Amino acid sequence: MSAPLFPLFADLRQRAVLVVGGGAVAERKVEALLHAGALPRVGAPALTARLDDWARQGRIAHVEGGFTPAWLEGVWLVVAATDDARVNHAVAAAAESRRLLANVVDDAELSSFHVPAVIERGALQVAISSGGGAPMVARHLRRQLETWLDDSWGALVDLFARQRQRIRARFPQLGQRRRFFEDALAGPLPQLLRRRQTERAAQWLDEALASPVAAACPGFVTLVGAGPGDPGLLTLNALRAMNEADVILHDRLVSNDVLRLARRDAARIEVGKSASGHSVRQEQIHALMLEHARAGLRVVRLKGGDPFVFGRGGEELEFLRAHGVGYAVVPGITAALACGAYAGIPLTHRDHAQSVRLVTAHCKDSLDTLDWAALAQERQTLAVYMGVAGLDGFRARMLAAGRAPGTPFALVENGSRAVQRVVTGTLDDLPAAALRHRVQSPALLILGEVAALADTLHWFGDAPLRGDAAPSSPALKDAAPTLAHAA
Ligand code: SAH
């Protein structure tokens, strides 16, 4: 094993750097050098149009002709970017004899320095090197990290850089300083910056530096939408929040595949309401959020779908606000969108539906309060949440309000999950079809002309089951048809 490279970040501002070669590769190198404020000197018989522009603007110096060691006079670094191996060799040898570091593009052996793959967020730079052995791997890793490092990192570095002197004066000892940084980073700063509240973040840091005792790091609650079940439907912000959480309060509806992606050390508390009832009352959920936030922890309240769509997210925020606890919301893909997509049902369609309504109808009371005349209008799609137990009442009221008995429906059970099932049919037959196929919670009802498209446009899992056909599994046929009273 040879010794590893020594990583360094060079200050090349106003320093001459020789680039040998005038093609596309040289152009990329020159661009990076200009970005770093260097003074590129480009030696080549001819230049690309862009290099030529830069030369005419005086941003680079063009040395015309073939390479001679005299080109190295007065430069700090050398880059050989020609497609002629002999020239590249000559450049590397000339640099070596003058003790200049040289990079030969695509030749790790000849290079005495390598250019890493870089991610930039303001003043923050993350450089990745494979030691010249496998630059593609470094680039691949960079792409993956790119998605993780949002802009707030740049703002964070900026903020601390501006207070650098003050932080040093306030915490002269390294140990103290380190603790201060750790507390500040574990506290509200990153969150504030991600929410684009730069002023408040600066204020927090100001106060933390002014107060004689280290500023308290208040707990924080993030309401996170976990989507319908397929972990691929989580947002990056949701993943980040789950990775930073100390405590995760999750609903029963949140899939195990999603929970597996959460930080391992995070405590998980299931507060989900089970279908039949309320396993943990809403007030208890409030109390749990408050207790953990007041203990200074980062709490993630993880909900199926989107927190603001039939998820009681509004009530939870009102409660947190009333108790002075900071919060943020990460939206999730709600069941209607996911079930539509995964069943091949476009919720709107120029030929069939101009609007879509998200409706909930989980008990008789909620059925009674709905505006049935409005719901029964044609050319609209209804996405009915929690409707499995009340399908009889739903059908009767829809028909009474004038929706045609032949209106197509689709029941999407476990949408986006491996066990997804879709049952299609017409309104008249809706409760019977659900019973026949023993549709269970969680299931979403999609009613409207678009629902029929599932029969042709489906792409995920099995083809839709026809509501009026007998279930194919003998085990199910024999089982007593009981409609799940689950929601
Ligand atoms: N906040 C959630 C909805 C909570 S209400 C969201 O935005 O999706 C719970 C109801 O959502 C369930 O009874 C069911 O009707 C629907 N639902 C949630 N996830 C589902 C899934 N994967 N497949 C089908 N329906 C689902």
Coordinates of C-alpha atoms and ligand atoms in Angstrom, one line a residue:
M1 CA 0.0 0.0 0.0
S2 CA 1.5 3.3 -1.0
A3 CA 1.2 6.3 1.2
P4 CA -2.1 8.3 0.7
L5 CA -2.2 11.7 -0.9
F6 CA -1.9 14.7 1.3
P7 CA -5.2 16.6 0.9
L8 CA -4.9 20.4 0.6
F9 CA -7.0 23.4 -0.5
A10 CA -4.8 25.8 -2.3
D11 CA -5.3 29.6 -2.5
L12 CA -4.6 30.4 -6.1
R13 CA -6.0 33.9 -6.2
Q14 CA -3.9 36.1 -8.5
R15 CA -1.4 33.3 -9.0
A16 CA -0.3 32.1 -12.4
V17 CA -1.1 28.5 -13.3
L18 CA 0.0 27.0 -16.6
V19 CA -2.5 24.9 -18.5
V20 CA -1.0 23.1 -21.5
G21 CA -3.6 22.3 -24.1
G22 CA -6.4 24.3 -25.8
G23 CA -9.2 21.7 -26.2
A24 CA -12.4 20.9 -24.3
V25 CA -10.6 19.3 -21.3
A26 CA -8.3 22.3 -21.0
E27 CA -11.3 24.5 -21.1
R28 CA -12.9 22.8 -18.1
K29 CA -9.7 23.0 -16.1
V30 CA -9.3 26.7 -17.0
E31 CA -12.9 27.3 -15.9
A32 CA -12.3 25.8 -12.5
L33 CA -9.1 27.8 -12.1
L34 CA -10.9 31.1 -13.0
H35 CA -13.6 30.2 -10.5
A36 CA -10.8 30.0 -7.9
G37 CA -9.4 33.4 -8.9
A38 CA -6.2 32.1 -10.5
L39 CA -4.5 33.6 -13.5
P40 CA -4.5 30.8 -16.1
R41 CA -1.8 30.8 -18.7
V42 CA -2.9 28.6 -21.5
G43 CA -0.2 27.2 -23.8
A44 CA -1.5 25.7 -27.1
P45 CA -1.3 26.2 -30.8
A46 CA -5.1 26.9 -31.0
L47 CA -7.9 27.5 -28.5
T48 CA -11.6 26.5 -28.3
A49 CA -14.0 29.4 -29.0
R50 CA -14.6 29.9 -25.3
L51 CA -10.9 29.9 -24.3
D52 CA -10.4 32.3 -27.1
D53 CA -13.1 34.6 -25.7
W54 CA -11.5 34.5 -22.3
A55 CA -8.1 35.4 -23.9
R56 CA -9.6 38.4 -25.7
Q57 CA -11.2 39.5 -22.5
G58 CA -7.9 39.3 -20.8
R59 CA -9.1 36.7 -18.3
I60 CA -6.4 34.3 -19.4
A61 CA -3.1 34.6 -21.1
H62 CA -2.6 32.7 -24.4
V63 CA 0.9 31.4 -25.1
E64 CA 0.9 30.2 -28.7
G65 CA 2.8 27.3 -30.2
G66 CA 4.3 24.0 -29.0
F67 CA 5.3 23.3 -25.4
T68 CA 8.7 24.4 -24.1
P69 CA 9.9 24.3 -20.5
A70 CA 10.2 28.1 -20.6
W71 CA 6.4 28.2 -20.2
L72 CA 6.8 27.1 -16.6
E73 CA 8.6 30.4 -15.7
G74 CA 6.8 32.1 -12.8
V75 CA 3.8 29.7 -12.4
W76 CA 2.7 28.0 -9.2
L77 CA 1.1 24.9 -10.6
V78 CA 0.9 23.1 -13.9
V79 CA -1.9 21.2 -15.7
A80 CA -1.2 19.1 -18.7
A81 CA -4.4 18.7 -20.7
T82 CA -3.4 17.7 -24.2
D83 CA -4.3 14.5 -26.0
D84 CA -0.7 13.9 -26.9
A85 CA 1.0 11.6 -24.5
R86 CA 4.5 12.8 -25.4
V87 CA 3.7 16.4 -24.7
N88 CA 2.0 15.4 -21.4
H89 CA 5.2 13.5 -20.5
A90 CA 7.4 16.4 -21.3
V91 CA 5.3 18.8 -19.2
A92 CA 5.3 16.5 -16.2
A93 CA 9.1 16.0 -16.5
A94 CA 9.8 19.7 -16.8
A95 CA 7.5 20.4 -13.8
E96 CA 9.2 17.7 -11.8
S97 CA 12.7 19.1 -12.4
R98 CA 11.5 22.6 -11.3
R99 CA 9.7 21.2 -8.2
L100 CA 6.4 22.3 -9.4
L101 CA 3.3 20.2 -8.8
A102 CA 1.7 19.0 -12.0
N103 CA -1.6 17.4 -12.8
V104 CA -1.7 15.3 -16.0
V105 CA -5.3 14.9 -17.0
D106 CA -6.4 11.2 -16.8
D107 CA -2.9 10.0 -15.9
A108 CA -2.6 9.3 -12.2
E109 CA 1.0 7.9 -12.6
L110 CA 2.3 11.1 -14.1
S111 CA 0.5 13.5 -11.8
S112 CA 2.0 14.9 -8.7
F113 CA -1.3 16.4 -7.6
H114 CA -4.9 15.4 -8.3
V115 CA -8.0 17.4 -8.7
P116 CA -10.8 16.0 -6.5
A117 CA -14.6 15.9 -7.3
V118 CA -16.0 18.9 -5.4
I119 CA -19.3 19.9 -3.8
E120 CA -19.6 23.6 -3.1
R121 CA -22.1 25.2 -0.7
G122 CA -21.0 28.8 -0.3
A123 CA -17.6 28.7 1.4
L124 CA -18.0 25.1 2.3
Q125 CA -16.2 22.7 0.0
V126 CA -16.4 18.9 0.2
A127 CA -13.6 17.3 -1.9
I128 CA -13.6 13.6 -2.8
S129 CA -10.6 11.8 -4.2
S130 CA -10.0 8.2 -5.1
G131 CA -6.3 8.8 -5.2
G132 CA -6.5 9.2 -8.9
G133 CA -7.3 5.5 -9.2
A134 CA -11.0 5.7 -9.9
P135 CA -12.2 9.2 -10.5
M136 CA -15.6 7.9 -11.7
V137 CA -16.3 6.5 -8.3
A138 CA -15.5 9.8 -6.7
R139 CA -17.8 11.5 -9.1
H140 CA -20.5 9.0 -8.4
L141 CA -20.2 9.6 -4.7
R142 CA -20.3 13.3 -5.3
R143 CA -23.6 13.1 -7.1
Q144 CA -25.1 11.1 -4.1
L145 CA -23.8 13.6 -1.6
E146 CA -25.0 16.5 -3.7
T147 CA -28.6 15.6 -2.9
W148 CA -27.9 15.4 0.8
L149 CA -26.1 18.7 1.2
D150 CA -28.6 21.5 0.8
D151 CA -27.9 25.2 0.5
S152 CA -28.3 25.8 4.2
W153 CA -24.7 24.4 4.8
G154 CA -23.3 27.4 2.9
A155 CA -25.4 29.7 5.1
L156 CA -24.2 27.9 8.2
V157 CA -20.6 28.3 7.4
D158 CA -21.2 32.0 6.5
L159 CA -22.9 32.6 9.8
F160 CA -20.1 31.1 11.9
A161 CA -17.4 32.7 9.8
R162 CA -18.9 36.2 10.4
Q163 CA -18.7 35.5 14.2
R164 CA -15.4 33.8 14.2
Q165 CA -13.5 36.4 16.2
R166 CA -16.3 36.7 18.8
I167 CA -16.6 33.0 19.2
R168 CA -12.8 32.7 19.8
A169 CA -12.9 35.6 22.3
R170 CA -15.9 34.1 24.1
F171 CA -14.5 30.5 24.3
P172 CA -10.7 30.9 24.3
Q173 CA -10.2 27.2 25.1
L174 CA -10.6 24.7 22.3
G175 CA -12.6 22.3 24.4
Q176 CA -15.2 25.0 25.3
R177 CA -15.3 26.1 21.7
R178 CA -15.9 22.6 20.5
R179 CA -18.8 22.1 22.9
F180 CA -20.3 25.4 21.9
F181 CA -20.2 24.4 18.2
E182 CA -21.7 21.0 19.0
D183 CA -24.5 22.5 20.9
A184 CA -25.2 25.1 18.3
L185 CA -25.2 22.6 15.5
A186 CA -27.5 20.2 17.4
G187 CA -29.8 23.1 18.2
P188 CA -32.1 25.2 16.1
L189 CA -29.5 26.8 13.8
P190 CA -29.6 24.3 10.9
Q191 CA -33.4 24.2 11.0
L192 CA -33.7 27.9 11.0
L193 CA -31.4 28.2 8.0
R194 CA -33.2 25.5 6.1
R195 CA -36.4 27.4 6.7
R196 CA -34.6 30.4 5.2
Q197 CA -34.8 32.3 8.5
T198 CA -31.3 33.7 8.3
E199 CA -32.1 36.7 10.4
R200 CA -33.4 34.6 13.3
A201 CA -30.5 32.3 13.0
A202 CA -28.1 35.2 13.3
Q203 CA -30.0 36.5 16.3
W204 CA -29.9 33.1 18.0
L205 CA -26.2 33.0 17.6
D206 CA -25.8 36.5 18.8
E207 CA -27.8 35.7 22.0
A208 CA -26.0 32.5 22.5
L209 CA -22.7 34.4 22.4
A210 CA -23.9 37.2 24.7
S211 CA -25.5 35.2 27.4
P212 CA -23.2 34.2 30.3
V213 CA -24.4 30.6 30.2
A214 CA -24.6 28.7 27.0
A215 CA -27.9 29.2 25.3
A216 CA -30.4 26.5 25.9
C217 CA -31.1 24.4 22.9
P218 CA -34.8 24.2 22.8
G219 CA -36.4 21.1 21.5
F220 CA -38.2 21.1 18.2
V221 CA -40.9 19.2 16.5
T222 CA -41.0 18.4 12.8
L223 CA -44.2 17.1 11.3
V224 CA -43.2 14.8 8.6
G225 CA -45.3 13.2 5.9
A226 CA -44.1 9.7 5.4
G227 CA -46.1 9.1 2.2
P228 CA -48.3 6.1 1.5
G229 CA -45.8 3.3 2.2
D230 CA -43.3 3.0 -0.7
P231 CA -40.1 4.5 0.9
G232 CA -39.1 5.8 -2.6
L233 CA -41.9 8.4 -2.1
L234 CA -40.3 10.0 0.9
T235 CA -38.9 13.5 0.2
L236 CA -35.3 14.3 0.9
N237 CA -36.4 16.6 3.7
A238 CA -38.3 13.8 5.3
L239 CA -35.2 11.6 5.2
R240 CA -33.1 14.3 6.7
A241 CA -35.5 14.9 9.5
M242 CA -35.7 11.2 10.2
N243 CA -32.0 11.0 10.3
E244 CA -31.6 13.8 12.8
A245 CA -34.4 12.8 15.1
D246 CA -34.0 11.9 18.7
V247 CA -37.5 10.7 19.0
I248 CA -40.0 9.5 16.3
L249 CA -43.7 9.5 17.2
H250 CA -45.2 7.6 14.3
D251 CA -48.7 6.5 13.2
R252 CA -49.6 2.9 12.6
L253 CA -50.1 3.8 9.0
V254 CA -46.3 4.5 8.5
S255 CA -44.8 1.5 6.8
N256 CA -41.9 -0.5 8.2
D257 CA -40.0 0.1 5.0
V258 CA -40.1 3.8 5.8
L259 CA -39.3 3.4 9.5
R260 CA -36.2 1.3 8.6
L261 CA -34.7 4.4 7.1
A262 CA -34.9 6.4 10.3
R263 CA -31.8 7.0 12.5
R264 CA -31.1 3.9 14.4
D265 CA -30.6 5.6 17.7
A266 CA -33.9 7.4 17.6
A267 CA -36.5 6.2 20.1
R268 CA -39.6 5.1 18.2
I269 CA -43.0 5.5 19.8
E270 CA -46.0 4.2 18.0
V271 CA -48.9 6.5 18.6
G272 CA -51.0 5.4 15.7
K273 CA -54.7 5.3 15.9
S274 CA -55.7 1.8 15.0
A275 CA -58.6 1.4 12.7
S276 CA -61.1 0.4 15.2
G277 CA -60.3 3.0 17.7
H278 CA -57.9 5.4 19.2
S279 CA -55.0 3.5 20.6
V280 CA -53.3 6.7 21.8
R281 CA -55.6 9.7 22.2
Q282 CA -54.8 12.9 20.5
E283 CA -54.2 14.7 23.8
Q284 CA -51.7 12.0 24.7
I285 CA -49.9 12.6 21.4
H286 CA -49.8 16.3 22.2
A287 CA -48.4 15.6 25.7
L288 CA -45.7 13.3 24.3
M289 CA -44.6 15.8 21.7
L290 CA -44.4 18.5 24.4
E291 CA -42.6 16.3 26.9
H292 CA -39.8 15.4 24.5
A293 CA -39.5 18.8 23.0
R294 CA -39.2 20.3 26.4
A295 CA -36.4 17.8 27.2
G296 CA -34.5 19.5 24.4
L297 CA -34.9 16.7 21.9
R298 CA -35.5 16.8 18.2
V299 CA -38.9 15.2 17.8
V300 CA -40.3 13.9 14.5
R301 CA -44.0 13.4 14.3
L302 CA -44.2 11.0 11.4
K303 CA -47.6 10.6 9.7
G304 CA -48.8 8.5 6.8
G305 CA -49.3 10.5 3.6
D306 CA -49.3 14.2 4.2
P307 CA -49.6 15.7 7.7
F308 CA -52.1 18.3 6.6
V309 CA -54.5 16.0 4.7
F310 CA -56.8 14.3 7.2
G311 CA -53.8 14.0 9.5
R312 CA -54.6 16.3 12.3
G313 CA -51.4 18.2 11.6
G314 CA -53.2 21.5 12.0
E315 CA -54.3 20.7 15.5
E316 CA -50.8 19.6 16.5
L317 CA -49.3 22.8 15.2
E318 CA -51.8 24.9 17.1
F319 CA -51.0 23.0 20.2
L320 CA -47.2 23.4 19.7
R321 CA -47.6 27.1 19.0
A322 CA -49.7 27.6 22.1
H323 CA -46.9 26.0 24.1
G324 CA -44.1 27.9 22.5
V325 CA -42.5 24.9 20.9
G326 CA -40.7 25.5 17.5
Y327 CA -41.9 23.4 14.6
A328 CA -41.5 22.8 10.9
V329 CA -43.6 20.8 8.4
V330 CA -42.4 18.4 5.7
P331 CA -45.2 17.6 3.2
G332 CA -45.7 14.0 2.1
I333 CA -47.4 12.3 -0.8
T334 CA -50.9 12.0 0.2
A335 CA -52.9 8.7 -0.4
A336 CA -55.0 10.2 -3.2
L337 CA -52.0 11.2 -5.3
A338 CA -50.1 7.9 -4.6
C339 CA -53.1 5.6 -5.1
G340 CA -54.0 7.5 -8.3
A341 CA -50.5 7.1 -9.6
Y342 CA -49.9 3.5 -8.6
A343 CA -53.3 2.4 -9.9
G344 CA -52.9 4.1 -13.2
I345 CA -55.7 6.6 -12.5
P346 CA -55.0 10.2 -13.4
L347 CA -57.1 12.2 -10.9
T348 CA -57.9 14.8 -13.5
H349 CA -58.2 14.2 -17.2
R350 CA -59.2 16.6 -20.0
D351 CA -61.9 14.2 -21.2
H352 CA -63.3 13.1 -17.8
A353 CA -62.7 15.3 -14.8
Q354 CA -61.8 18.9 -14.3
S355 CA -61.5 18.8 -10.5
V356 CA -60.7 16.5 -7.7
R357 CA -62.0 16.6 -4.2
L358 CA -60.3 15.0 -1.2
V359 CA -63.1 13.8 1.1
T360 CA -63.2 12.0 4.4
A361 CA -66.2 9.9 5.5
H362 CA -65.3 7.5 8.2
C363 CA -68.5 7.4 10.3
K364 CA -72.2 8.2 10.0
D365 CA -71.7 11.7 11.5
S366 CA -69.2 12.7 8.9
L367 CA -71.4 11.3 6.2
D368 CA -74.2 13.5 7.3
T369 CA -72.2 16.7 7.3
L370 CA -71.1 16.3 3.7
D371 CA -72.6 18.4 0.8
W372 CA -73.9 15.5 -1.3
A373 CA -75.3 17.7 -4.1
A374 CA -71.8 19.1 -4.7
L375 CA -70.2 15.7 -4.4
A376 CA -72.5 14.1 -6.9
Q377 CA -71.6 16.5 -9.7
E378 CA -70.3 15.0 -12.8
R379 CA -66.9 15.5 -14.4
Q380 CA -65.2 15.5 -11.0
T381 CA -63.1 12.9 -9.1
L382 CA -63.7 12.1 -5.5
A383 CA -60.9 10.6 -3.4
V384 CA -62.5 9.3 -0.3
Y385 CA -60.3 8.7 2.7
M386 CA -61.2 6.2 5.4
G387 CA -64.3 5.2 3.6
V388 CA -64.2 1.4 3.8
A389 CA -66.6 1.0 6.7
G390 CA -69.2 3.4 5.3
L391 CA -69.6 2.3 1.7
D392 CA -73.3 1.5 2.0
G393 CA -74.2 4.9 3.2
F394 CA -71.9 6.5 0.8
R395 CA -73.5 4.7 -2.2
A396 CA -77.0 5.4 -1.1
R397 CA -76.4 9.1 -0.6
M398 CA -74.5 9.5 -3.9
L399 CA -77.3 7.8 -5.8
A400 CA -79.9 9.9 -4.0
A401 CA -78.0 13.1 -4.9
G402 CA -78.1 12.1 -8.6
R403 CA -74.7 10.5 -9.4
A404 CA -75.2 7.9 -12.1
P405 CA -75.2 4.2 -10.9
G406 CA -72.8 3.4 -13.7
T407 CA -70.1 5.9 -12.4
P408 CA -66.8 4.0 -12.2
F409 CA -65.0 3.5 -8.9
A410 CA -61.7 2.1 -7.9
L411 CA -60.8 0.9 -4.4
V412 CA -57.1 1.0 -3.9
E413 CA -56.0 -1.1 -0.9
N414 CA -52.4 -0.6 0.5
G415 CA -51.6 1.8 -2.3
S416 CA -47.9 1.9 -3.4
R417 CA -47.0 -1.1 -1.2
A418 CA -46.0 -4.6 -2.4
V419 CA -49.4 -5.9 -1.4
Q420 CA -51.4 -3.3 -3.3
R421 CA -54.8 -4.4 -4.6
V422 CA -57.1 -2.5 -6.8
V423 CA -60.8 -3.3 -7.2
T424 CA -62.8 -1.6 -10.0
G425 CA -66.5 -1.5 -10.7
T426 CA -69.4 0.9 -10.8
L427 CA -71.1 2.9 -8.0
D428 CA -74.2 0.8 -7.9
D429 CA -72.1 -2.3 -7.0
L430 CA -69.6 -0.5 -4.7
P431 CA -70.4 -2.0 -1.3
A432 CA -71.0 -5.5 -2.7
A433 CA -67.7 -5.4 -4.6
A434 CA -65.8 -4.3 -1.5
L435 CA -67.4 -7.1 0.5
R436 CA -66.7 -9.7 -2.2
H437 CA -63.1 -8.9 -2.3
R438 CA -62.8 -8.2 1.4
V439 CA -61.2 -4.9 0.9
Q440 CA -59.3 -3.9 4.1
S441 CA -57.9 -0.7 5.5
P442 CA -56.0 1.2 4.5
A443 CA -57.9 1.7 1.3
L444 CA -58.8 4.7 -0.7
L445 CA -62.0 5.1 -2.8
I446 CA -61.6 6.9 -6.1
L447 CA -65.0 7.7 -7.6
G448 CA -65.5 9.3 -11.0
E449 CA -65.1 8.6 -14.7
V450 CA -61.3 8.5 -14.4
A451 CA -61.4 5.4 -12.2
A452 CA -62.2 3.3 -15.2
L453 CA -58.8 4.1 -16.7
A454 CA -57.2 1.8 -14.1
D455 CA -58.3 -1.1 -16.2
T456 CA -56.1 0.0 -19.1
L457 CA -53.4 2.2 -17.6
H458 CA -52.4 0.1 -14.6
W459 CA -48.7 -0.6 -14.3
F460 CA -47.9 -1.5 -10.7
G461 CA -48.5 -4.9 -9.2
D462 CA -51.4 -7.0 -10.4
A463 CA -54.1 -5.9 -12.8
P464 CA -57.2 -4.5 -11.2
L465 CA -59.8 -7.0 -9.9
R466 CA -63.2 -6.7 -11.5
G467 CA -65.6 -5.8 -8.7
D468 CA -68.3 -8.1 -10.1
A469 CA -66.1 -11.1 -10.5
A470 CA -65.7 -13.7 -7.8
P471 CA -62.4 -13.5 -6.0
S472 CA -59.8 -15.8 -7.4
S473 CA -58.4 -17.1 -4.1
P474 CA -60.4 -20.1 -2.8
A475 CA -59.4 -19.2 0.7
L476 CA -61.1 -15.9 0.3
K477 CA -64.2 -17.3 -1.3
D478 CA -64.8 -19.6 1.6
A479 CA -64.2 -17.0 4.2
A480 CA -67.2 -15.3 5.6
P481 CA -67.5 -12.0 3.9
T482 CA -67.1 -9.4 6.6
L483 CA -66.4 -5.9 5.7
A484 CA -63.5 -4.6 7.7
H485 CA -64.7 -1.9 10.0
A486 CA -61.4 -0.5 9.8
A487 CA -60.6 2.9 8.6
Ligands
SAH1 N1 -52.6 11.9 6.1 C1 -52.9 10.7 5.3 C2 -54.4 10.3 5.4 C3 -54.7 9.8 6.8 S1 -56.3 9.2 6.9 C4 -52.6 11.0 3.8 O1 -52.3 12.1 3.4 O2 -52.6 10.1 3.0 C5 -56.1 7.5 6.7 C6 -56.7 7.1 5.4 O3 -55.9 7.4 4.3 C7 -56.9 5.6 5.2 O4 -58.1 5.1 5.9 C8 -57.0 5.4 3.8 O5 -58.3 5.8 3.3 C9 -56.0 6.5 3.3 N2 -54.7 5.8 3.0 C10 -53.5 6.1 3.6 N3 -52.5 5.4 3.1 C11 -53.1 4.6 2.2 C12 -52.5 3.6 1.3 N4 -51.2 3.3 1.3 N5 -53.4 3.0 0.4 C13 -54.7 3.4 0.4 N6 -55.2 4.3 1.2 C14 -54.4 4.9 2.1

